[in-house]
């Protein structure tokens, strides 16, 4: 059932181009966005996104999309905080709950709290028969197929794809995206499965980097913009399966504290697609190198030519539309964690102390 792979996680990482393409065939038949007309974002004051763990990081990435593509203010929170904070919610808002299982206790409680308080309760789930799907006004399936490995991989990238499509719909509804821009972004999205395949093609190179990273006690991940939540997701993946302490930071926060941790023993993974913040990320990276941090730069070919001098390692990703970089760069982050765990000999699919579905709080 692992289809020749050593672990479910390896299989599920490798499946991503295929399941993403399936989801796109469903949601983008031809050039059209296939989302329910009732999902109308036009008169909303706000969006609230709630989830746990990896699904929470997907929400944080989506915030950048909803805000930049649809000019829609977004609040994002972890479910265990949201549910007890009992926040006031504008009636003219949607609440979106993102969950692979659709059964996570805190996310479900947050969903129940929002019923009757917002215009619409929407879930983005992998399991269509789940409690969250049943209890929402609208459930959008991410179509990732069964995810067995405890560490979420293909569900994360499919969650991102569905959230991105929702942001496109929001942009159309709110008049911030025209048909040309839509076509351009859908083109980029349709190319993404192929780019993911190329990223997976760098697996042996990533495995070599991971073997060196596996010797570290602490690892930092850095990114700006939507790559900041991806940095936190990369760190979560690494800590949960390899048990190496890791943190994700916004590159610009480095000098407000965490740079004190940097010395020659600390690998720093820099997620730097060539977007409008590339130069700023690179200058933060150089501050790390000046303190002898071991920088692993992940960027595209031109980014490598411009900035790889003096780094410890660099890894080249295919060029991608900046909006979609968080989905593509999830692949090397996942593979890095996977191969670090394999190098350490941990139980990749069943990491200690963790359960696939957290149905108690
Ligand atoms: C991390 C991971 C967890 C889940 C979290 C939410 O790899 O898998 O952080 O993302 O427990 O689970 P769901 O998505 O089922 O609500």
CSV table of C-alpha atoms and ligand atoms in Angstrom, one decimal:
chain,number,residue,atom,x,y,z
A,1,UNK,CA,0.0,0.0,0.0
A,2,UNK,CA,3.0,2.3,0.2
A,3,UNK,CA,3.4,1.7,-3.5
A,4,UNK,CA,7.1,0.9,-3.3
A,5,UNK,CA,8.0,3.8,-1.0
A,6,UNK,CA,9.7,3.3,2.3
A,7,UNK,CA,7.2,5.4,4.1
A,8,UNK,CA,3.7,6.8,3.6
A,9,UNK,CA,5.2,10.3,4.0
A,10,UNK,CA,7.5,9.7,1.0
A,11,UNK,CA,4.6,8.4,-1.1
A,12,UNK,CA,2.4,11.3,-0.1
A,13,UNK,CA,5.1,13.9,-0.9
A,14,UNK,CA,5.6,12.2,-4.3
A,15,UNK,CA,1.9,12.1,-5.0
A,16,UNK,CA,1.5,15.9,-4.8
A,17,UNK,CA,1.8,16.7,-8.5
A,18,UNK,CA,-0.9,14.2,-9.3
A,19,UNK,CA,-3.4,15.0,-6.6
A,20,UNK,CA,-2.9,18.7,-7.2
A,21,UNK,CA,-3.6,18.2,-10.9
A,22,UNK,CA,-6.7,16.2,-10.0
A,23,UNK,CA,-8.0,19.0,-7.7
A,24,UNK,CA,-7.3,21.6,-10.4
A,25,UNK,CA,-9.3,19.5,-13.0
A,26,UNK,CA,-12.2,19.6,-10.5
A,27,UNK,CA,-12.0,23.3,-9.6
A,28,UNK,CA,-10.7,24.8,-12.8
A,29,UNK,CA,-12.3,22.9,-15.7
A,30,UNK,CA,-11.2,24.7,-18.9
A,31,UNK,CA,-10.5,28.4,-17.9
A,32,UNK,CA,-13.4,28.6,-15.6
A,33,UNK,CA,-13.4,28.7,-11.8
A,34,UNK,CA,-15.7,26.0,-10.6
A,35,UNK,CA,-16.7,27.3,-7.1
A,36,UNK,CA,-20.3,27.7,-6.0
A,37,UNK,CA,-22.0,31.0,-6.8
A,38,UNK,CA,-23.3,31.1,-3.3
A,39,UNK,CA,-19.6,31.6,-2.3
A,40,UNK,CA,-19.9,35.3,-2.9
A,41,UNK,CA,-17.3,37.5,-1.2
A,42,UNK,CA,-18.4,40.8,-2.6
A,43,UNK,CA,-20.0,42.5,0.4
A,44,UNK,CA,-17.9,41.1,3.2
A,45,UNK,CA,-16.1,43.2,5.7
A,46,UNK,CA,-13.8,40.4,6.9
A,47,UNK,CA,-12.7,36.8,6.7
A,48,UNK,CA,-11.8,34.7,9.7
A,49,UNK,CA,-9.6,31.6,9.1
A,50,UNK,CA,-9.2,29.1,11.9
A,51,UNK,CA,-7.2,25.8,12.1
A,52,UNK,CA,-4.5,23.9,13.9
A,53,UNK,CA,-0.9,23.0,13.1
A,54,UNK,CA,0.0,22.7,9.5
A,55,UNK,CA,-3.6,23.7,8.4
A,56,UNK,CA,-3.1,26.9,10.4
A,57,UNK,CA,0.0,27.7,8.4
A,58,UNK,CA,-2.0,27.2,5.2
A,59,UNK,CA,-4.5,29.8,6.6
A,60,UNK,CA,-1.6,32.2,7.3
A,61,UNK,CA,-0.4,31.9,3.8
A,62,UNK,CA,-3.9,32.4,2.4
A,63,UNK,CA,-4.2,35.6,4.4
A,64,UNK,CA,-1.6,37.1,2.1
A,65,UNK,CA,-3.6,36.0,-0.9
A,66,UNK,CA,-7.0,37.2,0.3
A,67,UNK,CA,-5.5,40.6,1.3
A,68,UNK,CA,-3.4,41.2,-1.9
A,69,UNK,CA,-5.7,39.6,-4.5
A,70,UNK,CA,-9.1,40.5,-3.1
A,71,UNK,CA,-8.4,43.4,-0.7
A,72,UNK,CA,-10.3,41.4,2.0
A,73,UNK,CA,-9.1,41.9,5.6
A,74,UNK,CA,-8.4,38.6,7.2
A,75,UNK,CA,-8.0,37.4,10.7
A,76,UNK,CA,-6.2,34.1,11.2
A,77,UNK,CA,-6.1,32.2,14.5
A,78,UNK,CA,-5.2,28.8,16.0
A,79,UNK,CA,-8.4,27.0,17.0
A,80,UNK,CA,-7.5,26.4,20.6
A,81,UNK,CA,-7.0,30.1,21.2
A,82,UNK,CA,-9.9,31.3,19.1
A,83,UNK,CA,-12.5,29.1,20.7
A,84,UNK,CA,-11.8,30.3,24.2
A,85,UNK,CA,-11.2,33.9,23.3
A,86,UNK,CA,-14.8,34.1,22.1
A,87,UNK,CA,-14.0,37.0,19.7
A,88,UNK,CA,-16.7,39.4,18.4
A,89,UNK,CA,-17.3,38.6,14.7
A,90,UNK,CA,-18.8,41.0,12.1
A,91,UNK,CA,-22.1,39.6,10.7
A,92,UNK,CA,-20.8,40.5,7.2
A,93,UNK,CA,-18.0,37.9,7.3
A,94,UNK,CA,-17.3,34.3,6.4
A,95,UNK,CA,-15.5,32.0,8.8
A,96,UNK,CA,-13.3,29.4,7.1
A,97,UNK,CA,-12.1,26.2,8.9
A,98,UNK,CA,-9.3,24.3,7.4
A,99,UNK,CA,-8.7,20.7,8.5
A,100,UNK,CA,-7.4,17.6,6.8
A,101,UNK,CA,-9.4,15.2,9.0
A,102,UNK,CA,-12.4,17.4,9.6
A,103,UNK,CA,-12.5,16.1,13.1
A,104,UNK,CA,-9.9,18.1,15.1
A,105,UNK,CA,-11.6,18.9,18.4
A,106,UNK,CA,-10.5,22.6,18.7
A,107,UNK,CA,-11.3,23.5,15.1
A,108,UNK,CA,-14.7,21.9,15.4
A,109,UNK,CA,-15.4,23.8,18.6
A,110,UNK,CA,-14.4,27.0,16.8
A,111,UNK,CA,-16.7,26.2,13.9
A,112,UNK,CA,-19.6,25.7,16.3
A,113,UNK,CA,-18.9,29.0,18.0
A,114,UNK,CA,-19.1,30.8,14.6
A,115,UNK,CA,-22.5,29.3,13.6
A,116,UNK,CA,-25.1,32.0,13.7
A,117,UNK,CA,-22.5,34.7,14.3
A,118,UNK,CA,-21.2,35.0,10.7
A,119,UNK,CA,-22.9,35.0,7.3
A,120,UNK,CA,-21.5,31.7,6.3
A,121,UNK,CA,-19.5,28.9,7.9
A,122,UNK,CA,-17.2,27.2,5.3
A,123,UNK,CA,-14.9,24.2,5.8
A,124,UNK,CA,-12.0,23.2,3.7
A,125,UNK,CA,-11.5,19.5,4.4
A,126,UNK,CA,-10.0,16.3,3.0
A,127,UNK,CA,-12.6,14.0,4.5
A,128,UNK,CA,-15.9,14.9,2.9
A,129,UNK,CA,-18.0,12.8,5.3
A,130,UNK,CA,-16.3,14.5,8.3
A,131,UNK,CA,-18.1,16.2,11.2
A,132,UNK,CA,-16.8,19.6,10.1
A,133,UNK,CA,-18.1,19.1,6.5
A,134,UNK,CA,-21.5,18.1,7.8
A,135,UNK,CA,-21.7,21.1,10.2
A,136,UNK,CA,-20.7,23.8,7.7
A,137,UNK,CA,-22.9,25.7,5.3
A,138,UNK,CA,-20.4,24.8,2.6
A,139,UNK,CA,-17.7,22.2,2.6
A,140,UNK,CA,-15.0,22.4,-0.1
A,141,UNK,CA,-13.0,19.2,-0.5
A,142,UNK,CA,-9.2,19.5,-1.1
A,143,UNK,CA,-9.2,16.1,-3.0
A,144,UNK,CA,-5.8,15.0,-1.7
A,145,UNK,CA,-6.8,11.4,-1.2
A,146,UNK,CA,-6.2,9.5,2.0
A,147,UNK,CA,-3.3,10.9,4.0
A,148,UNK,CA,-1.7,8.3,6.3
A,149,UNK,CA,1.6,9.7,7.4
A,150,UNK,CA,1.1,11.7,10.6
A,151,UNK,CA,3.0,14.6,9.2
A,152,UNK,CA,0.7,16.4,6.8
A,153,UNK,CA,2.2,17.0,3.3
A,154,UNK,CA,-0.1,16.6,0.3
A,155,UNK,CA,-3.1,17.8,2.3
A,156,UNK,CA,-1.1,21.1,3.0
A,157,UNK,CA,-0.4,21.8,-0.7
A,158,UNK,CA,-4.0,20.9,-1.7
A,159,UNK,CA,-5.4,23.1,1.1
A,160,UNK,CA,-3.2,25.9,-0.3
A,161,UNK,CA,-4.5,25.3,-3.8
A,162,UNK,CA,-8.2,25.5,-2.7
A,163,UNK,CA,-7.6,28.6,-0.6
A,164,UNK,CA,-5.8,30.2,-3.5
A,165,UNK,CA,-8.8,29.5,-5.8
A,166,UNK,CA,-11.1,31.0,-3.1
A,167,UNK,CA,-8.9,34.1,-3.1
A,168,UNK,CA,-9.3,34.3,-6.9
A,169,UNK,CA,-13.0,34.0,-6.6
A,170,UNK,CA,-13.0,36.7,-3.9
A,171,UNK,CA,-10.9,39.0,-6.2
A,172,UNK,CA,-13.4,38.5,-9.0
A,173,UNK,CA,-16.4,39.1,-6.7
A,174,UNK,CA,-14.8,42.3,-5.3
A,175,UNK,CA,-13.5,43.6,-8.6
A,176,UNK,CA,-9.8,43.6,-7.7
A,177,UNK,CA,-9.0,40.9,-10.3
A,178,UNK,CA,-10.0,41.2,-14.0
A,179,UNK,CA,-10.3,38.4,-16.5
A,180,UNK,CA,-6.8,38.9,-17.8
A,181,UNK,CA,-5.2,38.7,-14.4
A,182,UNK,CA,-7.4,35.7,-13.7
A,183,UNK,CA,-6.3,33.9,-16.8
A,184,UNK,CA,-2.7,34.7,-16.0
A,185,UNK,CA,-2.9,33.3,-12.5
A,186,UNK,CA,-4.8,30.2,-13.6
A,187,UNK,CA,-2.1,29.5,-16.2
A,188,UNK,CA,0.5,29.7,-13.5
A,189,UNK,CA,-1.6,27.4,-11.3
A,190,UNK,CA,-2.0,24.9,-14.1
A,191,UNK,CA,1.8,24.8,-14.5
A,192,UNK,CA,2.4,24.1,-10.8
A,193,UNK,CA,2.0,20.3,-10.9
A,194,UNK,CA,4.8,20.2,-13.5
A,195,UNK,CA,7.0,22.5,-11.4
A,196,UNK,CA,6.4,20.4,-8.3
A,197,UNK,CA,7.6,17.4,-10.3
A,198,UNK,CA,10.8,19.2,-11.1
A,199,UNK,CA,11.2,20.1,-7.4
A,200,UNK,CA,10.8,16.4,-6.5
A,201,UNK,CA,13.5,15.7,-9.1
A,202,UNK,CA,16.0,17.4,-6.8
A,203,UNK,CA,15.3,14.9,-4.1
A,204,UNK,CA,18.7,13.3,-4.0
A,205,UNK,CA,20.3,16.7,-3.7
A,206,UNK,CA,17.9,17.6,-0.9
A,207,UNK,CA,18.7,14.3,0.8
A,208,UNK,CA,22.4,15.2,0.9
A,209,UNK,CA,21.7,18.6,2.4
A,210,UNK,CA,19.3,16.9,4.9
A,211,UNK,CA,22.0,14.5,6.1
A,212,UNK,CA,24.2,17.5,7.1
A,213,UNK,CA,21.2,19.3,8.7
A,214,UNK,CA,20.4,16.2,10.7
A,215,UNK,CA,23.5,16.7,12.7
A,216,UNK,CA,22.3,20.0,14.0
A,217,UNK,CA,20.7,20.7,17.4
A,218,UNK,CA,18.8,23.7,16.2
A,219,UNK,CA,17.7,24.9,12.8
A,220,UNK,CA,16.1,28.2,11.8
A,221,UNK,CA,13.9,28.7,8.7
A,222,UNK,CA,13.5,32.3,7.3
A,223,UNK,CA,11.1,33.8,4.8
A,224,UNK,CA,9.3,37.0,4.1
A,225,UNK,CA,5.7,37.6,3.0
A,226,UNK,CA,3.8,34.4,2.4
A,227,UNK,CA,7.2,32.5,2.8
A,228,UNK,CA,7.1,33.4,6.5
A,229,UNK,CA,4.3,31.0,7.4
A,230,UNK,CA,6.0,28.5,5.1
A,231,UNK,CA,9.1,28.9,7.2
A,232,UNK,CA,7.1,28.0,10.3
A,233,UNK,CA,5.6,25.0,8.4
A,234,UNK,CA,9.1,23.9,7.4
A,235,UNK,CA,10.2,24.1,11.0
A,236,UNK,CA,7.2,22.2,12.3
A,237,UNK,CA,7.8,19.4,9.8
A,238,UNK,CA,11.4,19.1,10.8
A,239,UNK,CA,10.7,19.1,14.6
A,240,UNK,CA,7.8,16.7,14.5
A,241,UNK,CA,9.5,13.9,12.5
A,242,UNK,CA,13.3,14.4,13.2
A,243,UNK,CA,13.0,15.8,16.7
A,244,UNK,CA,15.5,18.5,15.8
A,245,UNK,CA,14.5,21.8,17.4
A,246,UNK,CA,13.5,24.2,14.7
A,247,UNK,CA,11.8,27.6,14.5
A,248,UNK,CA,10.5,29.6,11.6
A,249,UNK,CA,10.9,33.4,11.6
A,250,UNK,CA,10.0,36.3,9.4
A,251,UNK,CA,13.4,37.4,8.0
A,252,UNK,CA,12.8,40.9,9.2
A,253,UNK,CA,12.4,39.7,12.8
A,254,UNK,CA,15.9,38.2,13.0
A,255,UNK,CA,17.6,41.2,14.4
A,256,UNK,CA,14.9,41.6,17.1
A,257,UNK,CA,16.2,38.5,19.0
A,258,UNK,CA,16.8,35.2,17.2
A,259,UNK,CA,20.0,36.3,15.5
A,260,UNK,CA,21.6,35.8,19.0
A,261,UNK,CA,21.2,32.1,18.4
A,262,UNK,CA,23.4,32.1,15.3
A,263,UNK,CA,26.8,30.5,15.3
A,264,UNK,CA,28.7,28.0,13.1
A,265,UNK,CA,26.6,25.1,14.3
A,266,UNK,CA,23.2,26.5,13.3
A,267,UNK,CA,21.8,25.7,9.8
A,268,UNK,CA,19.5,28.5,8.6
A,269,UNK,CA,17.2,27.6,5.7
A,270,UNK,CA,16.3,30.7,3.7
A,271,UNK,CA,13.2,30.4,1.6
A,272,UNK,CA,13.8,33.0,-1.1
A,273,UNK,CA,11.9,32.9,-4.3
A,274,UNK,CA,12.6,35.9,-6.5
A,275,UNK,CA,9.7,38.0,-5.5
A,276,UNK,CA,9.6,41.7,-4.6
A,277,UNK,CA,11.1,41.0,-1.2
A,278,UNK,CA,14.0,38.9,-2.5
A,279,UNK,CA,16.7,41.6,-1.9
A,280,UNK,CA,15.5,42.2,1.6
A,281,UNK,CA,15.6,38.5,2.4
A,282,UNK,CA,19.1,38.2,0.9
A,283,UNK,CA,20.4,41.0,3.1
A,284,UNK,CA,19.0,39.3,6.2
A,285,UNK,CA,20.7,36.1,5.0
A,286,UNK,CA,24.0,38.0,4.7
A,287,UNK,CA,23.6,39.1,8.3
A,288,UNK,CA,23.4,35.4,9.2
A,289,UNK,CA,26.5,34.6,7.2
A,290,UNK,CA,28.4,37.4,8.9
A,291,UNK,CA,27.8,35.5,12.2
A,292,UNK,CA,28.9,32.2,10.6
A,293,UNK,CA,25.5,30.6,10.4
A,294,UNK,CA,25.3,27.8,7.9
A,295,UNK,CA,22.9,29.1,5.2
A,296,UNK,CA,20.9,26.8,3.0
A,297,UNK,CA,19.6,29.1,0.3
A,298,UNK,CA,16.5,27.9,-1.6
A,299,UNK,CA,15.8,30.0,-4.6
A,300,UNK,CA,15.6,29.8,-8.4
A,301,UNK,CA,18.5,29.8,-10.9
A,302,UNK,CA,18.7,33.6,-11.1
A,303,UNK,CA,18.4,33.9,-7.4
A,304,UNK,CA,21.3,31.5,-7.0
A,305,UNK,CA,23.4,33.4,-9.4
A,306,UNK,CA,22.7,36.7,-7.6
A,307,UNK,CA,23.1,35.5,-4.0
A,308,UNK,CA,24.6,32.1,-3.4
A,309,UNK,CA,28.1,33.4,-2.8
A,310,UNK,CA,29.3,32.3,0.6
A,311,UNK,CA,26.3,30.2,1.5
A,312,UNK,CA,26.8,26.7,2.9
A,313,UNK,CA,24.5,25.0,0.4
A,314,UNK,CA,22.1,26.2,-2.2
A,315,UNK,CA,19.2,24.5,-3.8
A,316,UNK,CA,17.6,25.6,-7.1
A,317,UNK,CA,13.9,25.5,-7.6
A,318,UNK,CA,12.2,26.1,-10.9
A,319,UNK,CA,10.9,29.6,-11.6
A,320,UNK,CA,7.4,30.1,-10.4
A,321,UNK,CA,4.9,33.0,-10.2
A,322,UNK,CA,5.6,34.7,-6.9
A,323,UNK,CA,2.0,34.2,-5.6
A,324,UNK,CA,2.4,30.4,-5.9
A,325,UNK,CA,5.9,30.1,-4.5
A,326,UNK,CA,4.6,28.9,-1.1
A,327,UNK,CA,3.0,25.9,-2.7
A,328,UNK,CA,6.1,24.9,-4.7
A,329,UNK,CA,8.6,25.6,-1.9
A,330,UNK,CA,6.6,23.4,0.4
A,331,UNK,CA,8.1,20.4,-1.5
A,332,UNK,CA,11.8,21.0,-0.6
A,333,UNK,CA,10.8,21.9,3.0
A,334,UNK,CA,8.9,18.5,3.3
A,335,UNK,CA,11.8,16.6,1.6
A,336,UNK,CA,14.3,18.2,3.9
A,337,UNK,CA,12.4,17.2,7.0
A,338,UNK,CA,11.8,13.7,5.6
A,339,UNK,CA,15.4,13.0,4.7
A,340,UNK,CA,16.7,14.5,8.0
A,341,UNK,CA,14.3,12.0,9.8
A,342,UNK,CA,15.5,9.1,7.7
A,343,UNK,CA,19.1,10.0,8.4
A,344,UNK,CA,18.3,10.1,12.1
A,345,UNK,CA,16.4,6.8,11.9
A,346,UNK,CA,13.2,8.1,13.6
A,347,UNK,CA,9.8,6.6,12.9
A,348,UNK,CA,8.8,8.9,10.1
A,349,UNK,CA,5.1,7.9,9.7
A,350,UNK,CA,4.4,7.5,13.4
A,351,UNK,CA,6.5,10.1,15.2
A,352,UNK,CA,6.6,9.8,19.0
A,353,UNK,CA,3.8,11.4,21.0
A,354,UNK,CA,1.7,12.4,18.0
A,355,UNK,CA,-1.6,11.2,16.6
A,356,UNK,CA,-2.9,11.7,13.0
A,357,UNK,CA,-6.2,13.1,14.2
A,358,UNK,CA,-6.5,15.2,17.4
A,359,UNK,CA,-10.1,14.6,18.5
A,360,UNK,CA,-9.5,15.6,22.1
A,361,UNK,CA,-8.3,19.0,23.2
B,1,LIG,C1,1.6,18.5,11.2
B,1,LIG,C2,0.2,18.0,11.3
B,1,LIG,C3,-0.7,18.7,12.3
B,1,LIG,C4,-2.1,18.9,11.7
B,1,LIG,C5,-3.1,19.4,12.8
B,1,LIG,C6,-4.5,19.7,12.2
B,1,LIG,O1,2.3,17.8,10.2
B,1,LIG,O2,-0.2,17.2,10.5
B,1,LIG,O3,-0.2,19.9,12.7
B,1,LIG,O4,-2.0,19.8,10.6
B,1,LIG,O5,-3.2,18.5,13.8
B,1,LIG,O6,-5.1,18.5,11.8
B,1,LIG,P1,-6.3,18.6,10.8
B,1,LIG,O7,-5.9,19.2,9.5
B,1,LIG,O8,-6.8,17.2,10.6
B,1,LIG,O9,-7.3,19.4,11.5
